[in-house]
Amino acid sequence: MKNLVLVGFMGSGKSSVARRVAPQLEFEMIDSDSLIERRAGLSISQIFETRGEEHFRRLEEQIMTELADRNRLVIATGGGAVLSAVNWANWRRSAVVIALDVDSETAFERTRHHQHRPLLQGEDPLAKIQHLLAQREDFYSRADARVDTVGRTVEQVARDVLDLYERRVAD
Ligand code: S3P
């Protein structure tokens, strides 16, 4: 069975939804940020700080390349993983890609009390979110299907994701 890859902006709920969907499919859940942190022995913030964003993006690509050779995985990606052509090539051959959609205000509300996202640590995180979301919209729209998460529970979103995945793999 093809992997299920969840893409979407920071605060769209990728990890929570992946955690809920994986047992229902009897797939393994992989959080790519956590895997990168475990392997590097550093937090995402430390990687950005000491080695830079470019280095982080290469680590992310390495993980996606490895995971594309496996199956029965639900993969929660980092919000910027969609920027890489290498990642898309790997997902296209191995996965159904579902985007979780969120608007800027909701992303802001869901992320404002967390300090672990280096891209949102500046003076005006809402403006940064608006800017990045606009920049990335084209990339999220490449997904096989999209699910709105605004005003919806993890359970509701997970049900839609499961449904879309099953329809896609049946095609
Ligand atoms: C990033 C999103 C983060 C993490 C890193 C960069 C991004 O993941 O990969 O801080 O570029 O949007 P989440 O989407 O899980 O917060």
PDB file of C-alpha atoms and ligand atoms in Angstrom:
ATOM      1  CA  MET A   1       0.000   0.000   0.000  1.00  0.00           C
ATOM      2  CA  LYS A   2       1.206   3.467  -0.923  1.00  0.00           C
ATOM      3  CA  ASN A   3       2.331   5.813   1.815  1.00  0.00           C
ATOM      4  CA  LEU A   4       0.087   8.663   2.928  1.00  0.00           C
ATOM      5  CA  VAL A   5       1.952  11.982   2.998  1.00  0.00           C
ATOM      6  CA  LEU A   6       0.413  14.944   4.810  1.00  0.00           C
ATOM      7  CA  VAL A   7       1.582  18.379   3.707  1.00  0.00           C
ATOM      8  CA  GLY A   8       0.421  21.787   4.896  1.00  0.00           C
ATOM      9  CA  PHE A   9       1.420  24.940   6.647  1.00  0.00           C
ATOM     10  CA  MET A  10       2.705  25.139  10.240  1.00  0.00           C
ATOM     11  CA  GLY A  11      -0.285  24.694  12.527  1.00  0.00           C
ATOM     12  CA  SER A  12      -2.392  22.844   9.971  1.00  0.00           C
ATOM     13  CA  GLY A  13      -2.397  19.769  12.226  1.00  0.00           C
ATOM     14  CA  LYS A  14      -0.294  17.350  10.163  1.00  0.00           C
ATOM     15  CA  SER A  15       1.216  15.503  13.136  1.00  0.00           C
ATOM     16  CA  SER A  16      -2.031  15.235  15.111  1.00  0.00           C
ATOM     17  CA  VAL A  17      -3.949  13.992  12.085  1.00  0.00           C
ATOM     18  CA  ALA A  18      -1.172  11.537  11.131  1.00  0.00           C
ATOM     19  CA  ARG A  19      -1.197  10.126  14.663  1.00  0.00           C
ATOM     20  CA  ARG A  20      -4.931   9.525  14.437  1.00  0.00           C
ATOM     21  CA  VAL A  21      -5.034   8.128  10.904  1.00  0.00           C
ATOM     22  CA  ALA A  22      -2.059   5.742  11.149  1.00  0.00           C
ATOM     23  CA  PRO A  23      -3.586   3.163  13.531  1.00  0.00           C
ATOM     24  CA  GLN A  24      -6.796   3.129  11.504  1.00  0.00           C
ATOM     25  CA  LEU A  25      -4.849   2.136   8.404  1.00  0.00           C
ATOM     26  CA  GLU A  26      -2.514  -0.058  10.470  1.00  0.00           C
ATOM     27  CA  PHE A  27       0.370   2.010   9.079  1.00  0.00           C
ATOM     28  CA  GLU A  28       3.426   3.316  10.919  1.00  0.00           C
ATOM     29  CA  MET A  29       3.333   7.048  11.705  1.00  0.00           C
ATOM     30  CA  ILE A  30       6.488   9.024  10.940  1.00  0.00           C
ATOM     31  CA  ASP A  31       6.976  12.654  11.877  1.00  0.00           C
ATOM     32  CA  SER A  32       9.795  13.881   9.647  1.00  0.00           C
ATOM     33  CA  ASP A  33      10.801  16.772  11.943  1.00  0.00           C
ATOM     34  CA  SER A  34      11.112  14.403  14.919  1.00  0.00           C
ATOM     35  CA  LEU A  35      13.138  11.958  12.848  1.00  0.00           C
ATOM     36  CA  ILE A  36      15.497  14.744  11.748  1.00  0.00           C
ATOM     37  CA  GLU A  37      15.902  15.873  15.370  1.00  0.00           C
ATOM     38  CA  ARG A  38      16.606  12.352  16.615  1.00  0.00           C
ATOM     39  CA  ARG A  39      19.193  11.731  13.930  1.00  0.00           C
ATOM     40  CA  ALA A  40      20.945  15.074  14.269  1.00  0.00           C
ATOM     41  CA  GLY A  41      20.797  15.014  18.067  1.00  0.00           C
ATOM     42  CA  LEU A  42      19.661  18.656  17.783  1.00  0.00           C
ATOM     43  CA  SER A  43      16.321  20.429  17.835  1.00  0.00           C
ATOM     44  CA  ILE A  44      14.990  21.974  14.607  1.00  0.00           C
ATOM     45  CA  SER A  45      15.762  25.421  16.056  1.00  0.00           C
ATOM     46  CA  GLN A  46      19.351  24.386  16.808  1.00  0.00           C
ATOM     47  CA  ILE A  47      19.775  23.008  13.278  1.00  0.00           C
ATOM     48  CA  PHE A  48      18.510  26.293  11.766  1.00  0.00           C
ATOM     49  CA  GLU A  49      20.727  28.289  14.114  1.00  0.00           C
ATOM     50  CA  THR A  50      23.978  26.383  13.773  1.00  0.00           C
ATOM     51  CA  ARG A  51      23.774  24.974  10.218  1.00  0.00           C
ATOM     52  CA  GLY A  52      21.156  27.089   8.476  1.00  0.00           C
ATOM     53  CA  GLU A  53      17.853  26.453   6.730  1.00  0.00           C
ATOM     54  CA  GLU A  54      19.505  25.058   3.577  1.00  0.00           C
ATOM     55  CA  HIS A  55      21.151  22.314   5.601  1.00  0.00           C
ATOM     56  CA  PHE A  56      17.815  21.487   7.225  1.00  0.00           C
ATOM     57  CA  ARG A  57      16.181  21.229   3.771  1.00  0.00           C
ATOM     58  CA  ARG A  58      18.855  18.731   2.647  1.00  0.00           C
ATOM     59  CA  LEU A  59      18.216  16.584   5.755  1.00  0.00           C
ATOM     60  CA  GLU A  60      14.499  16.708   4.982  1.00  0.00           C
ATOM     61  CA  GLU A  61      15.158  15.551   1.407  1.00  0.00           C
ATOM     62  CA  GLN A  62      17.334  12.672   2.628  1.00  0.00           C
ATOM     63  CA  ILE A  63      14.532  11.463   4.885  1.00  0.00           C
ATOM     64  CA  MET A  64      11.896  11.678   2.131  1.00  0.00           C
ATOM     65  CA  THR A  65      14.185   9.791  -0.268  1.00  0.00           C
ATOM     66  CA  GLU A  66      14.645   6.992   2.265  1.00  0.00           C
ATOM     67  CA  LEU A  67      10.966   6.790   3.164  1.00  0.00           C
ATOM     68  CA  ALA A  68       9.923   6.534  -0.491  1.00  0.00           C
ATOM     69  CA  ASP A  69      11.447   3.046  -0.541  1.00  0.00           C
ATOM     70  CA  ARG A  70       9.111   1.914   2.225  1.00  0.00           C
ATOM     71  CA  ASN A  71       5.365   1.449   2.312  1.00  0.00           C
ATOM     72  CA  ARG A  72       2.453   1.513   4.748  1.00  0.00           C
ATOM     73  CA  LEU A  73       3.638   4.776   6.305  1.00  0.00           C
ATOM     74  CA  VAL A  74       1.740   7.897   7.278  1.00  0.00           C
ATOM     75  CA  ILE A  75       4.271  10.724   7.004  1.00  0.00           C
ATOM     76  CA  ALA A  76       3.725  14.107   8.674  1.00  0.00           C
ATOM     77  CA  THR A  77       6.045  16.463   6.785  1.00  0.00           C
ATOM     78  CA  GLY A  78       7.394  19.853   7.849  1.00  0.00           C
ATOM     79  CA  GLY A  79       5.500  22.838   6.437  1.00  0.00           C
ATOM     80  CA  GLY A  80       8.273  23.736   3.976  1.00  0.00           C
ATOM     81  CA  ALA A  81       8.897  20.240   2.579  1.00  0.00           C
ATOM     82  CA  VAL A  82       6.653  21.090  -0.397  1.00  0.00           C
ATOM     83  CA  LEU A  83       9.272  23.552  -1.675  1.00  0.00           C
ATOM     84  CA  SER A  84      11.579  20.743  -2.811  1.00  0.00           C
ATOM     85  CA  ALA A  85      11.335  19.127  -6.250  1.00  0.00           C
ATOM     86  CA  VAL A  86      13.244  16.138  -4.845  1.00  0.00           C
ATOM     87  CA  ASN A  87      10.498  15.591  -2.282  1.00  0.00           C
ATOM     88  CA  TRP A  88       7.747  15.789  -4.901  1.00  0.00           C
ATOM     89  CA  ALA A  89       9.517  13.262  -7.121  1.00  0.00           C
ATOM     90  CA  ASN A  90       9.746  10.866  -4.189  1.00  0.00           C
ATOM     91  CA  TRP A  91       6.125  11.361  -3.149  1.00  0.00           C
ATOM     92  CA  ARG A  92       4.782  10.981  -6.683  1.00  0.00           C
ATOM     93  CA  ARG A  93       6.264   7.519  -6.983  1.00  0.00           C
ATOM     94  CA  SER A  94       5.430   6.264  -3.519  1.00  0.00           C
ATOM     95  CA  ALA A  95       2.519   8.103  -1.934  1.00  0.00           C
ATOM     96  CA  VAL A  96      -0.851   9.765  -1.967  1.00  0.00           C
ATOM     97  CA  VAL A  97      -0.280  13.395  -0.944  1.00  0.00           C
ATOM     98  CA  ILE A  98      -3.005  15.169   1.013  1.00  0.00           C
ATOM     99  CA  ALA A  99      -2.765  18.854   1.945  1.00  0.00           C
ATOM    100  CA  LEU A 100      -4.269  20.147   5.181  1.00  0.00           C
ATOM    101  CA  ASP A 101      -5.440  23.708   4.643  1.00  0.00           C
ATOM    102  CA  VAL A 102      -5.361  26.474   7.201  1.00  0.00           C
ATOM    103  CA  ASP A 103      -5.752  30.246   6.982  1.00  0.00           C
ATOM    104  CA  SER A 104      -3.219  32.709   8.390  1.00  0.00           C
ATOM    105  CA  GLU A 105      -5.237  33.716  11.490  1.00  0.00           C
ATOM    106  CA  THR A 106      -5.851  30.111  12.485  1.00  0.00           C
ATOM    107  CA  ALA A 107      -2.214  29.168  11.869  1.00  0.00           C
ATOM    108  CA  PHE A 108      -1.218  32.102  14.067  1.00  0.00           C
ATOM    109  CA  GLU A 109      -3.598  31.113  16.882  1.00  0.00           C
ATOM    110  CA  ARG A 110      -2.457  27.496  16.800  1.00  0.00           C
ATOM    111  CA  THR A 111       1.272  28.308  16.835  1.00  0.00           C
ATOM    112  CA  ARG A 112       1.532  31.467  18.945  1.00  0.00           C
ATOM    113  CA  HIS A 113       2.291  29.755  22.255  1.00  0.00           C
ATOM    114  CA  HIS A 114       4.994  27.479  20.851  1.00  0.00           C
ATOM    115  CA  GLN A 115       8.637  28.442  20.580  1.00  0.00           C
ATOM    116  CA  HIS A 116      10.009  25.546  18.530  1.00  0.00           C
ATOM    117  CA  ARG A 117       9.402  26.986  15.042  1.00  0.00           C
ATOM    118  CA  PRO A 118      12.408  29.092  14.016  1.00  0.00           C
ATOM    119  CA  LEU A 119      10.585  30.714  11.077  1.00  0.00           C
ATOM    120  CA  LEU A 120       7.971  32.205  13.417  1.00  0.00           C
ATOM    121  CA  GLN A 121      10.275  33.636  16.077  1.00  0.00           C
ATOM    122  CA  GLY A 122      10.539  37.157  14.609  1.00  0.00           C
ATOM    123  CA  GLU A 123       8.757  40.343  15.630  1.00  0.00           C
ATOM    124  CA  ASP A 124       5.573  39.915  13.653  1.00  0.00           C
ATOM    125  CA  PRO A 125       4.770  36.214  13.267  1.00  0.00           C
ATOM    126  CA  LEU A 126       1.310  36.882  11.761  1.00  0.00           C
ATOM    127  CA  ALA A 127       2.835  38.919   8.924  1.00  0.00           C
ATOM    128  CA  LYS A 128       5.439  36.194   8.398  1.00  0.00           C
ATOM    129  CA  ILE A 129       2.687  33.566   8.242  1.00  0.00           C
ATOM    130  CA  GLN A 130       0.713  35.620   5.689  1.00  0.00           C
ATOM    131  CA  HIS A 131       3.818  36.066   3.555  1.00  0.00           C
ATOM    132  CA  LEU A 132       4.891  32.401   3.664  1.00  0.00           C
ATOM    133  CA  LEU A 133       1.355  31.114   3.080  1.00  0.00           C
ATOM    134  CA  ALA A 134       0.994  33.253  -0.038  1.00  0.00           C
ATOM    135  CA  GLN A 135       4.393  32.092  -1.271  1.00  0.00           C
ATOM    136  CA  ARG A 136       3.564  28.433  -0.718  1.00  0.00           C
ATOM    137  CA  GLU A 137      -0.031  28.227  -1.919  1.00  0.00           C
ATOM    138  CA  ASP A 138       1.031  26.953  -5.364  1.00  0.00           C
ATOM    139  CA  PHE A 139       3.054  24.197  -3.755  1.00  0.00           C
ATOM    140  CA  TYR A 140       0.258  22.984  -1.470  1.00  0.00           C
ATOM    141  CA  SER A 141      -2.111  22.997  -4.439  1.00  0.00           C
ATOM    142  CA  ARG A 142      -0.036  20.242  -6.070  1.00  0.00           C
ATOM    143  CA  ALA A 143      -1.393  17.715  -3.561  1.00  0.00           C
ATOM    144  CA  ASP A 144      -3.673  14.920  -4.779  1.00  0.00           C
ATOM    145  CA  ALA A 145      -6.407  16.229  -2.493  1.00  0.00           C
ATOM    146  CA  ARG A 146      -6.957  18.968   0.084  1.00  0.00           C
ATOM    147  CA  VAL A 147      -8.844  19.067   3.371  1.00  0.00           C
ATOM    148  CA  ASP A 148      -9.889  22.236   5.163  1.00  0.00           C
ATOM    149  CA  THR A 149      -8.990  22.229   8.868  1.00  0.00           C
ATOM    150  CA  VAL A 150     -10.374  25.602   9.970  1.00  0.00           C
ATOM    151  CA  GLY A 151     -13.008  25.237  12.699  1.00  0.00           C
ATOM    152  CA  ARG A 152     -12.813  21.453  12.489  1.00  0.00           C
ATOM    153  CA  THR A 153     -11.619  18.833  14.965  1.00  0.00           C
ATOM    154  CA  VAL A 154      -8.724  16.460  14.391  1.00  0.00           C
ATOM    155  CA  GLU A 155     -11.273  13.625  14.248  1.00  0.00           C
ATOM    156  CA  GLN A 156     -13.277  15.296  11.476  1.00  0.00           C
ATOM    157  CA  VAL A 157     -10.175  16.076   9.437  1.00  0.00           C
ATOM    158  CA  ALA A 158      -8.795  12.559   9.982  1.00  0.00           C
ATOM    159  CA  ARG A 159     -12.038  11.025   8.711  1.00  0.00           C
ATOM    160  CA  ASP A 160     -11.846  13.067   5.477  1.00  0.00           C
ATOM    161  CA  VAL A 161      -8.179  12.226   5.017  1.00  0.00           C
ATOM    162  CA  LEU A 162      -8.840   8.523   5.430  1.00  0.00           C
ATOM    163  CA  ASP A 163     -11.693   8.669   2.982  1.00  0.00           C
ATOM    164  CA  LEU A 164      -9.686  10.533   0.332  1.00  0.00           C
ATOM    165  CA  TYR A 165      -6.702   8.226   0.753  1.00  0.00           C
ATOM    166  CA  GLU A 166      -8.833   5.120   0.326  1.00  0.00           C
ATOM    167  CA  ARG A 167     -10.515   6.549  -2.769  1.00  0.00           C
ATOM    168  CA  ARG A 168      -7.135   7.471  -4.292  1.00  0.00           C
ATOM    169  CA  VAL A 169      -5.528   4.095  -3.735  1.00  0.00           C
ATOM    170  CA  ALA A 170      -8.600   2.373  -5.163  1.00  0.00           C
ATOM    171  CA  ASP A 171      -8.309   4.368  -8.440  1.00  0.00           C
TER     172      ASP A 171
HETATM  173  C1  S3P B   1       8.839  24.639   8.661  1.00  0.00           C
HETATM  174  C2  S3P B   1       7.886  23.947   9.376  1.00  0.00           C
HETATM  175  C3  S3P B   1       8.207  23.145  10.583  1.00  0.00           C
HETATM  176  C4  S3P B   1       9.665  22.669  10.531  1.00  0.00           C
HETATM  177  C5  S3P B   1      10.582  23.819  10.306  1.00  0.00           C
HETATM  178  C6  S3P B   1      10.286  24.583   9.004  1.00  0.00           C
HETATM  179  C7  S3P B   1       8.407  25.438   7.482  1.00  0.00           C
HETATM  180  O1  S3P B   1       7.331  22.021  10.657  1.00  0.00           O
HETATM  181  O2  S3P B   1       9.845  21.709   9.533  1.00  0.00           O
HETATM  182  O3  S3P B   1      10.477  24.680  11.421  1.00  0.00           O
HETATM  183  O4  S3P B   1       9.274  25.814   6.666  1.00  0.00           O
HETATM  184  O5  S3P B   1       7.189  25.681   7.347  1.00  0.00           O
HETATM  185  P1  S3P B   1       5.760  22.104  11.077  1.00  0.00           P
HETATM  186  O6  S3P B   1       4.985  22.412   9.832  1.00  0.00           O
HETATM  187  O7  S3P B   1       5.472  20.745  11.596  1.00  0.00           O
HETATM  188  O8  S3P B   1       5.642  23.153  12.114  1.00  0.00           O
END
